Short mmCIF file of C-alpha atoms and ligand atoms in Angstrom, two decimals:
data_model
loop_
_atom_site.label_atom_id
_atom_site.label_comp_id
_atom_site.label_asym_id
_atom_site.label_seq_id
_atom_site.Cartn_x
_atom_site.Cartn_y
_atom_site.Cartn_z
CA MET P 1474 0.00 0.00 0.00
CA GLU P 1475 1.40 3.39 -1.00
CA PRO P 1476 1.32 5.60 2.12
CA TYR P 1477 -1.02 8.56 1.79
CA GLY P 1478 -1.45 9.55 5.43
CA ILE P 1479 0.59 12.52 6.57
CA ILE P 1480 2.28 10.47 9.33
CA PRO P 1481 3.89 7.93 6.95
CA LYS P 1482 4.72 10.77 4.54
CA ILE P 1483 6.61 12.66 7.24
CA GLY P 1484 8.20 9.41 8.40
CA LYS P 1485 9.52 8.81 4.88
CA LEU P 1486 10.94 12.34 4.60
CA LEU P 1487 12.70 12.00 7.95
CA ARG P 1488 14.14 8.57 7.18
CA SER P 1489 15.35 9.63 3.72
CA LYS P 1490 16.87 12.72 5.43
CA GLU P 1491 15.08 15.08 3.03
CA ILE P 1492 14.22 17.09 6.11
CA SER P 1493 15.61 16.92 9.63
CA CYS P 1494 13.23 16.57 12.53
CA THR P 1495 14.56 19.85 13.94
CA GLU P 1496 13.76 21.73 10.70
CA LEU P 1497 10.32 20.13 10.52
CA THR P 1498 9.57 20.95 14.16
CA LYS P 1499 10.67 24.56 13.63
CA GLN P 1500 8.30 24.81 10.64
CA TYR P 1501 5.37 23.53 12.65
CA LEU P 1502 6.24 25.73 15.64
CA HIS P 1503 6.45 28.74 13.35
CA SER P 1504 3.06 27.97 11.76
CA ALA P 1505 1.56 27.30 15.18
CA GLU P 1506 2.83 30.64 16.48
CA THR P 1507 1.69 32.73 13.53
CA GLU P 1508 -1.56 30.93 12.65
CA ASN P 1509 -2.72 30.68 16.24
CA LYS P 1510 -3.75 34.33 16.14
CA ARG P 1511 -6.29 33.33 13.49
CA LEU P 1512 -7.30 29.88 14.77
CA ASN P 1513 -6.77 29.98 18.57
CA ALA P 1514 -6.13 26.24 18.35
CA TYR P 1515 -3.37 26.15 20.97
CA VAL P 1516 -3.59 27.39 24.53
CA LYS P 1517 0.08 26.70 25.17
CA LEU P 1518 3.04 26.02 22.88
CA THR P 1519 5.88 23.80 24.09
CA PRO P 1520 8.83 24.78 21.85
CA GLU P 1521 11.62 23.80 24.23
CA ALA P 1522 10.40 20.26 24.81
CA ALA P 1523 9.53 19.91 21.11
CA LEU P 1524 13.01 20.93 19.92
CA LYS P 1525 14.65 18.70 22.52
CA THR P 1526 12.70 15.65 21.28
CA ALA P 1527 13.41 16.65 17.67
CA ALA P 1528 17.17 16.78 18.36
CA GLU P 1529 16.94 13.34 19.95
CA VAL P 1530 15.11 11.99 16.87
CA ASP P 1531 17.81 13.49 14.60
CA ARG P 1532 20.49 11.86 16.72
CA LYS P 1533 18.75 8.47 16.50
CA LEU P 1534 18.28 8.86 12.74
CA ALA P 1535 21.94 9.70 12.28
CA ALA P 1536 22.89 6.64 14.35
CA GLY P 1537 20.66 4.49 12.12
CA GLU P 1538 18.40 3.44 15.01
CA GLU P 1539 15.03 1.81 14.33
CA LEU P 1540 12.27 4.35 15.07
CA SER P 1541 8.54 3.95 15.75
CA PRO P 1542 6.10 5.20 13.07
CA LEU P 1543 5.22 8.16 15.30
CA ALA P 1544 8.82 9.21 16.01
CA GLY P 1545 9.47 12.82 15.05
CA ILE P 1546 5.83 13.51 14.16
CA PRO P 1547 4.62 16.95 15.33
CA MET P 1548 1.42 16.51 17.33
CA THR P 1549 -0.86 18.03 19.95
CA LEU P 1550 -2.84 16.96 23.01
CA LYS P 1551 -6.17 18.28 24.20
CA ASP P 1552 -5.62 20.27 27.39
CA ASN P 1553 -7.42 17.70 29.58
CA ILE P 1554 -4.65 15.13 29.00
CA SER P 1555 -2.12 15.33 31.83
CA THR P 1556 1.42 16.28 30.88
CA ASN P 1557 4.09 16.11 33.57
CA GLY P 1558 5.62 19.55 34.06
CA ILE P 1559 3.37 21.23 31.46
CA GLU P 1560 0.36 23.24 32.63
CA THR P 1561 -2.92 21.35 32.04
CA THR P 1562 -5.99 23.53 32.51
CA CYS P 1563 -9.03 21.87 30.86
CA CYS P 1564 -9.46 25.47 29.65
CA SER P 1565 -11.03 26.32 33.00
CA LYS P 1566 -10.10 29.23 35.24
CA ILE P 1567 -10.19 26.85 38.19
CA LEU P 1568 -7.20 24.89 36.84
CA ARG P 1569 -5.09 27.85 35.75
CA GLY P 1570 -1.60 27.25 37.09
CA TYR P 1571 -2.12 23.52 37.61
CA THR P 1572 0.90 21.50 36.49
CA PRO P 1573 0.52 17.72 36.72
CA ILE P 1574 3.27 15.70 38.36
CA TYR P 1575 2.67 12.68 36.14
CA ASP P 1576 1.91 11.88 32.50
CA ALA P 1577 -1.34 10.43 31.18
CA THR P 1578 -0.65 6.91 29.90
CA VAL P 1579 -1.35 7.95 26.30
CA TRP P 1580 1.24 10.73 26.52
CA ASP P 1581 3.71 8.42 28.22
CA ILE P 1582 3.32 6.00 25.28
CA LEU P 1583 3.74 8.74 22.65
CA LYS P 1584 6.67 10.31 24.46
CA ARG P 1585 8.49 6.97 24.56
CA GLN P 1586 7.97 6.78 20.80
CA ASP P 1587 9.52 10.25 20.37
CA ALA P 1588 6.38 12.00 19.12
CA VAL P 1589 6.97 15.77 19.13
CA LEU P 1590 4.50 17.76 21.25
CA ILE P 1591 3.97 21.19 19.64
CA GLY P 1592 1.55 22.38 22.33
CA LYS P 1593 -1.61 21.84 24.33
CA ALA P 1594 -4.86 22.37 22.44
CA ASN P 1595 -7.94 24.44 23.19
CA MET P 1596 -11.19 22.80 24.32
CA ASP P 1597 -14.55 23.51 25.89
CA GLU P 1598 -14.20 23.95 29.65
CA PHE P 1599 -13.88 20.46 31.18
CA ALA P 1600 -14.92 19.06 27.76
CA MET P 1601 -18.47 20.32 28.21
CA GLY P 1602 -19.69 21.83 24.98
CA SER P 1603 -19.96 21.47 21.23
CA SER P 1604 -18.26 24.61 19.94
CA CYS P 1605 -15.07 25.05 22.01
CA GLU P 1606 -16.51 28.41 23.05
CA THR P 1607 -16.90 27.56 26.74
CA SER P 1608 -13.07 27.62 26.92
CA CYS P 1609 -11.75 30.29 29.30
CA PHE P 1610 -9.31 31.19 26.48
CA GLY P 1611 -12.06 31.81 23.90
CA GLY P 1612 -12.99 29.30 21.19
CA ALA P 1613 -10.86 27.74 18.43
CA ARG P 1614 -11.77 28.73 14.86
CA ASN P 1615 -12.46 26.54 11.87
CA PRO P 1616 -9.61 26.61 9.29
CA HIS P 1617 -12.19 26.29 6.47
CA ASN P 1618 -13.86 29.52 7.56
CA THR P 1619 -12.77 31.43 10.65
CA GLU P 1620 -16.28 32.83 11.10
CA ARG P 1621 -17.30 29.29 12.01
CA VAL P 1622 -16.46 27.26 15.11
CA ALA P 1623 -14.04 24.34 14.99
CA GLY P 1624 -16.54 22.25 16.98
CA GLY P 1625 -16.19 20.81 20.42
CA SER P 1626 -15.15 19.94 22.78
CA SER P 1627 -11.81 18.94 21.16
CA GLY P 1628 -12.03 22.00 18.87
CA GLY P 1629 -8.40 23.04 19.36
CA VAL P 1630 -7.04 19.67 18.27
CA ALA P 1631 -9.29 19.59 15.19
CA SER P 1632 -8.39 23.17 14.26
CA ALA P 1633 -4.66 22.48 14.69
CA VAL P 1634 -4.76 19.28 12.61
CA ALA P 1635 -6.99 20.69 9.84
CA GLY P 1636 -4.96 23.92 9.80
CA ASN P 1637 -1.61 22.08 9.56
CA LEU P 1638 -0.39 23.21 12.93
CA ALA P 1639 0.05 19.56 13.98
CA ALA P 1640 0.14 16.32 11.99
CA PHE P 1641 -2.18 14.60 14.45
CA GLY P 1642 -3.65 15.05 17.89
CA LEU P 1643 -5.36 13.25 20.70
CA GLY P 1644 -8.77 14.38 21.87
CA SER P 1645 -11.33 12.93 24.25
CA ASP P 1646 -14.89 11.92 23.40
CA THR P 1647 -17.61 11.69 26.06
CA GLY P 1648 -20.58 12.44 23.80
CA GLY P 1649 -18.99 13.27 20.45
CA SER P 1650 -16.04 15.53 21.24
CA ILE P 1651 -13.63 13.79 18.86
CA ARG P 1652 -16.03 12.99 16.03
CA GLN P 1653 -17.99 16.26 15.94
CA PRO P 1654 -15.01 18.67 15.61
CA ALA P 1655 -13.38 16.26 13.13
CA SER P 1656 -16.58 16.41 11.07
CA PHE P 1657 -16.75 20.23 11.31
CA CYS P 1658 -13.10 20.61 10.24
CA GLY P 1659 -13.13 18.04 7.41
CA ILE P 1660 -10.77 15.53 9.02
CA VAL P 1661 -10.91 12.08 10.66
CA GLY P 1662 -11.82 11.46 14.31
CA LEU P 1663 -11.92 8.07 16.01
CA LYS P 1664 -13.66 7.42 19.31
CA PRO P 1665 -12.40 3.97 20.31
CA THR P 1666 -14.37 1.27 22.16
CA TYR P 1667 -14.73 2.11 25.85
CA GLY P 1668 -11.76 0.46 27.54
CA ALA P 1669 -9.56 0.21 24.43
CA VAL P 1670 -7.44 3.25 25.35
CA SER P 1671 -6.31 4.07 28.89
CA ARG P 1672 -8.05 6.99 30.59
CA TYR P 1673 -5.29 7.26 33.22
CA GLY P 1674 -4.34 10.93 33.40
CA LEU P 1675 -7.35 12.12 31.41
CA ILE P 1676 -9.07 14.71 33.59
CA ALA P 1677 -12.49 13.17 34.19
CA TYR P 1678 -15.75 14.60 32.91
CA ALA P 1679 -18.11 11.57 32.86
CA SER P 1680 -16.00 8.51 33.57
CA SER P 1681 -18.32 5.83 32.17
CA PHE P 1682 -18.37 7.66 28.80
CA ASP P 1683 -14.93 9.32 28.47
CA GLN P 1684 -12.53 7.86 25.94
CA ILE P 1685 -9.33 9.21 24.36
CA GLY P 1686 -8.78 8.86 20.62
CA PRO P 1687 -6.95 10.22 17.56
CA ILE P 1688 -7.87 13.21 15.39
CA THR P 1689 -6.01 12.91 12.11
CA ARG P 1690 -5.94 13.88 8.44
CA SER P 1691 -6.64 10.38 7.14
CA VAL P 1692 -7.88 6.94 8.22
CA GLU P 1693 -4.39 5.55 7.76
CA ASP P 1694 -3.04 8.06 10.28
CA ALA P 1695 -5.90 7.25 12.68
CA ALA P 1696 -5.05 3.53 12.50
CA LEU P 1697 -1.36 4.20 13.20
CA VAL P 1698 -2.13 6.34 16.23
CA TYR P 1699 -4.83 3.97 17.47
CA ASP P 1700 -2.43 1.03 17.28
CA ALA P 1701 0.09 2.95 19.36
CA ILE P 1702 -2.30 3.95 22.16
CA ALA P 1703 -4.78 1.03 22.36
CA LYS P 1704 -2.91 -0.88 25.03
CA TYR P 1705 -4.01 -2.52 28.27
CA ASP P 1706 -3.11 -0.32 31.25
CA PRO P 1707 -3.23 -1.58 34.84
CA MET P 1708 -3.52 2.07 35.97
CA ASP P 1709 -7.06 2.29 34.53
CA SER P 1710 -9.50 -0.17 36.09
CA THR P 1711 -11.73 -0.05 32.99
CA SER P 1712 -8.87 -0.76 30.59
CA SER P 1713 -9.31 -3.91 28.48
CA GLU P 1714 -6.96 -6.41 26.88
CA LYS P 1715 -9.30 -7.00 23.96
CA ALA P 1716 -8.18 -4.21 21.61
CA GLN P 1717 -6.67 -5.51 18.36
CA PRO P 1718 -4.33 -3.56 16.05
CA ALA P 1719 -6.15 -1.98 13.12
CA PHE P 1720 -3.49 -0.82 10.67
CA SER P 1721 -2.77 -4.28 9.24
CA SER P 1722 -6.50 -4.68 8.37
CA LEU P 1723 -6.58 -1.64 6.07
CA GLY P 1724 -7.10 -2.59 2.44
CA LYS P 1725 -9.20 -5.73 2.97
CA ASP P 1726 -12.01 -6.25 0.48
CA ILE P 1727 -15.46 -5.17 1.76
CA LYS P 1728 -17.57 -6.98 -0.85
CA GLY P 1729 -20.70 -8.31 0.86
CA MET P 1730 -20.20 -6.16 3.97
CA LYS P 1731 -23.58 -5.21 5.45
CA ILE P 1732 -23.97 -1.53 6.29
CA GLY P 1733 -26.93 -0.81 8.56
CA VAL P 1734 -28.69 2.54 8.16
CA PRO P 1735 -31.08 3.28 11.04
CA LYS P 1736 -33.70 5.72 9.78
CA GLU P 1737 -34.16 7.56 13.10
CA TYR P 1738 -30.66 9.03 12.81
CA PHE P 1739 -31.78 11.02 9.79
CA ASP P 1740 -34.71 12.80 11.51
CA GLY P 1741 -34.01 16.52 11.58
CA VAL P 1742 -30.77 16.21 9.60
CA ARG P 1743 -30.19 19.11 7.20
CA GLU P 1744 -30.97 18.25 3.55
CA ASP P 1745 -27.47 19.00 2.20
CA VAL P 1746 -25.94 16.82 4.95
CA LYS P 1747 -28.38 14.02 4.07
CA ALA P 1748 -27.42 14.33 0.40
CA ALA P 1749 -23.70 13.98 1.22
CA LEU P 1750 -24.50 10.86 3.27
CA GLN P 1751 -26.58 9.37 0.43
CA ASN P 1752 -23.61 9.86 -1.91
CA ALA P 1753 -21.32 8.11 0.55
CA LEU P 1754 -23.70 5.14 0.70
CA LYS P 1755 -23.64 4.98 -3.10
CA VAL P 1756 -19.85 4.78 -2.97
CA TYR P 1757 -20.17 1.82 -0.60
CA GLU P 1758 -22.64 0.11 -2.94
CA SER P 1759 -20.18 0.58 -5.80
CA LEU P 1760 -17.60 -1.22 -3.63
CA GLY P 1761 -19.93 -4.21 -3.26
CA ALA P 1762 -21.31 -3.47 0.21
CA GLU P 1763 -24.97 -4.05 0.94
CA ILE P 1764 -27.08 -1.27 2.49
CA VAL P 1765 -29.55 -2.55 5.11
CA ASP P 1766 -32.21 -0.03 6.15
CA PHE P 1767 -33.66 -0.63 9.60
CA SER P 1768 -35.31 1.07 12.54
CA MET P 1769 -33.88 1.81 16.02
CA PRO P 1770 -36.71 3.54 17.89
CA SER P 1771 -34.85 3.63 21.23
CA ILE P 1772 -32.44 6.22 19.77
CA GLN P 1773 -35.02 8.80 20.87
CA TYR P 1774 -33.90 8.23 24.49
CA SER P 1775 -30.22 8.83 23.89
CA LEU P 1776 -30.03 12.61 24.49
CA PRO P 1777 -31.90 12.60 27.83
CA VAL P 1778 -30.00 9.47 28.92
CA TYR P 1779 -26.67 11.08 28.04
CA TYR P 1780 -27.37 14.45 29.63
CA ILE P 1781 -28.73 12.92 32.84
CA LEU P 1782 -25.91 10.42 33.31
CA ALA P 1783 -23.05 12.64 32.09
CA CYS P 1784 -24.14 15.51 34.36
CA ALA P 1785 -24.54 13.12 37.31
CA GLU P 1786 -21.01 11.82 36.82
CA ALA P 1787 -19.66 15.31 36.25
CA SER P 1788 -21.20 16.61 39.47
CA SER P 1789 -19.33 13.91 41.34
CA ASN P 1790 -16.04 14.18 39.40
CA LEU P 1791 -15.83 17.96 39.69
CA GLY P 1792 -16.34 17.89 43.45
CA ARG P 1793 -12.56 17.61 43.79
CA TYR P 1794 -11.97 21.22 42.70
CA ASP P 1795 -12.16 22.95 46.02
CA GLY P 1796 -9.26 25.41 45.90
CA ILE P 1797 -7.25 23.18 48.24
CA ARG P 1798 -5.77 20.47 46.08
CA TYR P 1799 -5.55 21.81 42.54
CA GLY P 1800 -5.13 25.02 40.60
CA ALA P 1801 -6.58 28.40 41.45
CA ARG P 1802 -7.90 29.63 44.82
CA THR P 1803 -9.96 32.74 45.51
CA GLU P 1804 -8.00 35.62 47.01
CA HIS P 1805 -10.18 36.87 49.87
CA TYR P 1806 -12.12 34.64 52.23
CA ALA P 1807 -13.02 34.49 55.91
CA ASP P 1808 -13.01 30.73 56.47
CA ARG P 1809 -12.67 27.38 54.69
CA ASP P 1810 -16.32 27.11 53.58
CA GLU P 1811 -16.29 30.57 52.08
CA MET P 1812 -12.98 29.80 50.37
CA ILE P 1813 -14.41 26.67 48.68
CA CYS P 1814 -17.63 28.43 47.73
CA LYS P 1815 -15.90 31.50 46.26
CA THR P 1816 -13.24 29.42 44.48
CA ARG P 1817 -15.90 27.32 42.75
CA SER P 1818 -18.12 30.33 41.95
CA GLU P 1819 -15.23 32.26 40.42
CA GLY P 1820 -13.42 29.29 38.86
CA PHE P 1821 -16.16 27.47 36.97
CA GLY P 1822 -17.88 28.88 33.90
CA ALA P 1823 -21.66 28.96 33.36
CA GLU P 1824 -21.95 25.69 31.42
CA VAL P 1825 -19.93 23.73 33.98
CA LYS P 1826 -22.03 25.19 36.82
CA ARG P 1827 -25.24 24.28 34.97
CA ARG P 1828 -24.11 20.67 34.62
CA ILE P 1829 -22.96 20.36 38.24
CA LEU P 1830 -26.36 21.65 39.36
CA LEU P 1831 -28.28 19.35 36.98
CA GLY P 1832 -26.18 16.38 38.03
CA THR P 1833 -26.62 17.09 41.73
CA TYR P 1834 -30.36 17.40 41.16
CA VAL P 1835 -30.79 14.07 39.34
CA LEU P 1836 -28.77 12.29 42.04
CA SER P 1837 -30.61 13.86 44.99
CA ALA P 1838 -32.69 11.59 47.25
CA GLY P 1839 -36.12 12.55 45.94
CA TYR P 1840 -35.21 12.42 42.24
CA TYR P 1841 -32.70 9.58 41.98
CA ASP P 1842 -35.32 6.97 40.94
CA ALA P 1843 -37.18 9.31 38.61
CA PHE P 1844 -34.10 10.46 36.67
CA TYR P 1845 -30.80 8.72 37.36
CA LYS P 1846 -32.14 5.18 37.76
CA LYS P 1847 -34.50 5.49 34.80
CA ALA P 1848 -31.65 6.76 32.63
CA GLN P 1849 -29.47 3.81 33.72
CA ASN P 1850 -32.24 1.39 32.71
CA LEU P 1851 -32.62 3.08 29.35
CA ARG P 1852 -28.86 2.88 28.87
CA GLY P 1853 -29.33 -0.90 29.01
CA THR P 1854 -32.13 -0.67 26.42
CA LEU P 1855 -29.85 1.25 24.05
CA ILE P 1856 -26.98 -1.20 24.54
CA ARG P 1857 -29.31 -4.07 23.62
CA ALA P 1858 -30.67 -2.20 20.60
CA PHE P 1859 -27.12 -1.92 19.22
CA GLU P 1860 -26.44 -5.60 19.98
CA ASP P 1861 -29.56 -6.51 17.99
CA ALA P 1862 -28.45 -4.24 15.14
CA PHE P 1863 -25.00 -5.83 14.96
CA ALA P 1864 -26.64 -9.26 14.73
CA HIS P 1865 -27.70 -8.33 11.19
CA CYS P 1866 -25.12 -5.78 10.00
CA ASP P 1867 -21.35 -5.29 10.19
CA VAL P 1868 -21.22 -1.53 10.58
CA ILE P 1869 -23.76 1.26 10.96
CA ALA P 1870 -23.53 4.40 8.78
CA VAL P 1871 -25.10 7.67 9.96
CA PRO P 1872 -24.30 11.40 9.92
CA THR P 1873 -21.78 12.58 12.54
CA VAL P 1874 -23.67 15.83 13.12
CA PRO P 1875 -27.06 16.88 11.67
CA MET P 1876 -25.46 20.08 10.28
CA THR P 1877 -22.13 21.67 9.37
CA ALA P 1878 -19.98 23.91 11.63
CA PHE P 1879 -22.00 26.56 13.50
CA PRO P 1880 -21.34 30.28 13.07
CA LEU P 1881 -19.44 31.82 16.02
CA ASN P 1882 -21.59 32.44 19.13
CA PHE P 1883 -24.42 30.24 17.85
CA THR P 1884 -24.34 28.01 20.93
CA ALA P 1885 -24.40 30.92 23.37
CA GLN P 1886 -28.07 31.43 22.58
CA ASP P 1887 -29.69 28.31 24.03
CA ALA P 1888 -28.10 25.43 25.94
CA VAL P 1889 -30.83 22.91 25.09
CA GLU P 1890 -30.68 23.77 21.37
CA THR P 1891 -26.97 23.02 21.54
CA TYR P 1892 -27.50 19.72 23.36
CA LEU P 1893 -29.84 18.65 20.55
CA THR P 1894 -27.01 18.88 18.02
CA ASP P 1895 -25.28 15.97 19.82
CA ILE P 1896 -28.06 13.59 18.79
CA CYS P 1897 -25.99 11.52 16.34
CA THR P 1898 -22.85 11.19 18.46
CA VAL P 1899 -24.03 10.37 22.02
CA PRO P 1900 -25.49 6.87 21.35
CA VAL P 1901 -22.00 5.48 20.68
CA ASN P 1902 -20.76 6.67 24.09
CA ILE P 1903 -23.87 5.37 25.88
CA ALA P 1904 -23.21 1.90 24.46
CA GLY P 1905 -19.38 2.06 24.75
CA LEU P 1906 -18.97 1.41 21.00
CA PRO P 1907 -16.27 2.61 18.58
CA GLY P 1908 -17.26 5.35 16.13
CA ILE P 1909 -15.31 7.17 13.44
CA SER P 1910 -16.07 10.34 11.49
CA VAL P 1911 -14.70 10.56 7.94
CA PRO P 1912 -15.11 13.58 5.63
CA CYS P 1913 -17.75 12.87 2.97
CA GLY P 1914 -18.08 16.13 1.06
CA PHE P 1915 -19.43 19.61 1.69
CA GLY P 1916 -22.73 21.22 2.65
CA GLY P 1917 -24.45 24.03 0.75
CA ASP P 1918 -22.36 26.46 2.83
CA SER P 1919 -19.09 24.89 1.56
CA MET P 1920 -18.35 23.51 5.03
CA PRO P 1921 -17.28 19.87 5.50
CA VAL P 1922 -19.76 17.08 6.25
CA GLY P 1923 -18.84 13.95 8.22
CA LEU P 1924 -19.90 10.36 7.67
CA GLN P 1925 -20.01 8.45 10.96
CA LEU P 1926 -19.39 4.71 10.99
CA ILE P 1927 -20.21 2.76 14.14
CA GLY P 1928 -18.96 -0.74 14.95
CA ALA P 1929 -19.53 -3.42 17.56
CA ARG P 1930 -17.29 -3.34 20.65
CA PHE P 1931 -13.60 -3.89 19.79
CA SER P 1932 -14.29 -4.10 16.06
CA GLU P 1933 -11.79 -1.27 15.28
CA PRO P 1934 -9.86 -3.30 12.65
CA ALA P 1935 -13.02 -3.85 10.55
CA LEU P 1936 -14.41 -0.39 11.32
CA LEU P 1937 -11.24 1.43 10.28
CA ASN P 1938 -11.01 -0.70 7.15
CA ALA P 1939 -14.61 0.22 6.24
CA ALA P 1940 -13.69 3.90 6.69
CA PHE P 1941 -10.47 3.42 4.74
CA GLN P 1942 -12.28 1.82 1.78
CA TYR P 1943 -14.62 4.79 1.54
CA GLU P 1944 -11.79 7.29 1.89
CA GLN P 1945 -9.79 5.56 -0.88
CA ALA P 1946 -12.78 5.49 -3.21
CA ALA P 1947 -13.72 9.11 -2.52
CA ARG P 1948 -10.13 10.26 -2.23
CA ARG P 1949 -10.15 13.34 -4.43
CA ASP P 1950 -13.08 14.85 -2.57
CA VAL P 1951 -11.65 13.91 0.78
CA PHE P 1952 -8.36 15.48 -0.10
CA ARG P 1953 -10.04 18.66 -1.19
CA ALA P 1954 -11.29 18.74 2.39
CA VAL P 1955 -7.95 18.27 4.05
CA GLU P 1956 -5.59 20.20 1.80
CA THR P 1957 -5.98 23.56 3.49
CA GLY P 1958 -2.51 25.03 2.96
CA VAL P 1959 -0.24 22.08 3.62
CA VAL P 1960 3.14 22.50 5.29
CA LEU P 1961 4.75 19.67 3.35
N1 LIG U 2558 -21.12 18.03 23.28
C1 LIG U 2558 -21.19 17.02 24.29
C2 LIG U 2558 -21.30 17.66 25.66
O1 LIG U 2558 -21.34 18.83 25.70
C3 LIG U 2558 -20.02 16.11 24.21
C4 LIG U 2558 -18.83 16.55 24.93
C5 LIG U 2558 -17.71 15.55 24.95
O2 LIG U 2558 -17.73 14.55 24.22
N2 LIG U 2558 -16.74 15.80 25.79
O3 LIG U 2558 -21.35 17.02 26.67
#
């Protein structure tokens, strides 16, 4: 297979010594510095560490040492992934000044492979949002049109990767935060099966949903990064040993593959987005796949289930920010209680406060059965609905988002309206399934549209291959989406 992903391309250039890792890193750092004014993708650049790693890669190359596929590749991490010695804020005022004393497992893995961290990427505060605009640093912009958002919550990573300020990045996805910004920015985002990638060192939002995954410029890149990070980790009690490498499955024939299309996912989807999806399904048919239309009525429960359970978990997880153990503390207070109260009032933004309050409410004695318990039961219903679906199809194909990237400030108007836009992404997190967003053309507004493929638990090899087959077949269009002023 001729490499087309940007990671193997850079790898080839480094190994053939057409460019040194130091030169390459300087180019990316320069772009990151200058373009960040326009895109606000990074909240912190890490030039010293980046150039140190680059020098080490150059030394190893000169010595003829065997390097990993990710060695020397300029990349970024969402700012909720802990980096030892580098400030990690979750883009919240309450964590300003917080510097972790350990690395998240995913970063430890990438560091050992000599990946080059360009900087920490912008995000919605504590990963709560769909536009990146709840960030205390202001939102990241979309490289396709800076009057549009990059999406959220991993908007900074998507903006950096689509804008060529990093070759790949890691985001986190609790209800769509990898797939939705990837869709908005015309790139690839993979939310792995729950348990496939360690969450150790990922600052928790809703622990039974959170999962780290790659945001890349191609499926090939996503498979390479996934293979590197999908490892069992004893430091995460929900980590699994079942994840299988995906890269070696790319290129397998998909003749006879059954693609399920649940009609409920298309309710309320914008016509131009629907049209792009229909075209993608035609591409699959031309590759010999079979389209199986079916119905999944329980999808209607997914938004309330997600917002009840995610807020409940968030209200518990965010209880640890009390001004004593981490980050910022209010300046003036009379006693401990006032200190905690003022720190939390000043440190958290409006969306985070809303979710802590909602979560506390649904867990409170009088309402636990009516909300939390009911949502847990319905979570089981949704899990079973997906199991039934995968009994008669191999993958499910749906839109990633019912629309294209929002204009700036769109989500400030109404929180519930914004929650509704997560309709196509949250079911995957509820059921712990893998989902990938792949660019599949443009809407009437010339903004990218994403095709979302969903697989059964731990089916990443087949899922990524299904995405790869589409991307290969639709390559020219896809590449129109990603070639937005390439560095190389
Ligand atoms: N937009 C969703 C939310 O606001 C998803 C966020 C996420 O996946 N972190 O909760």
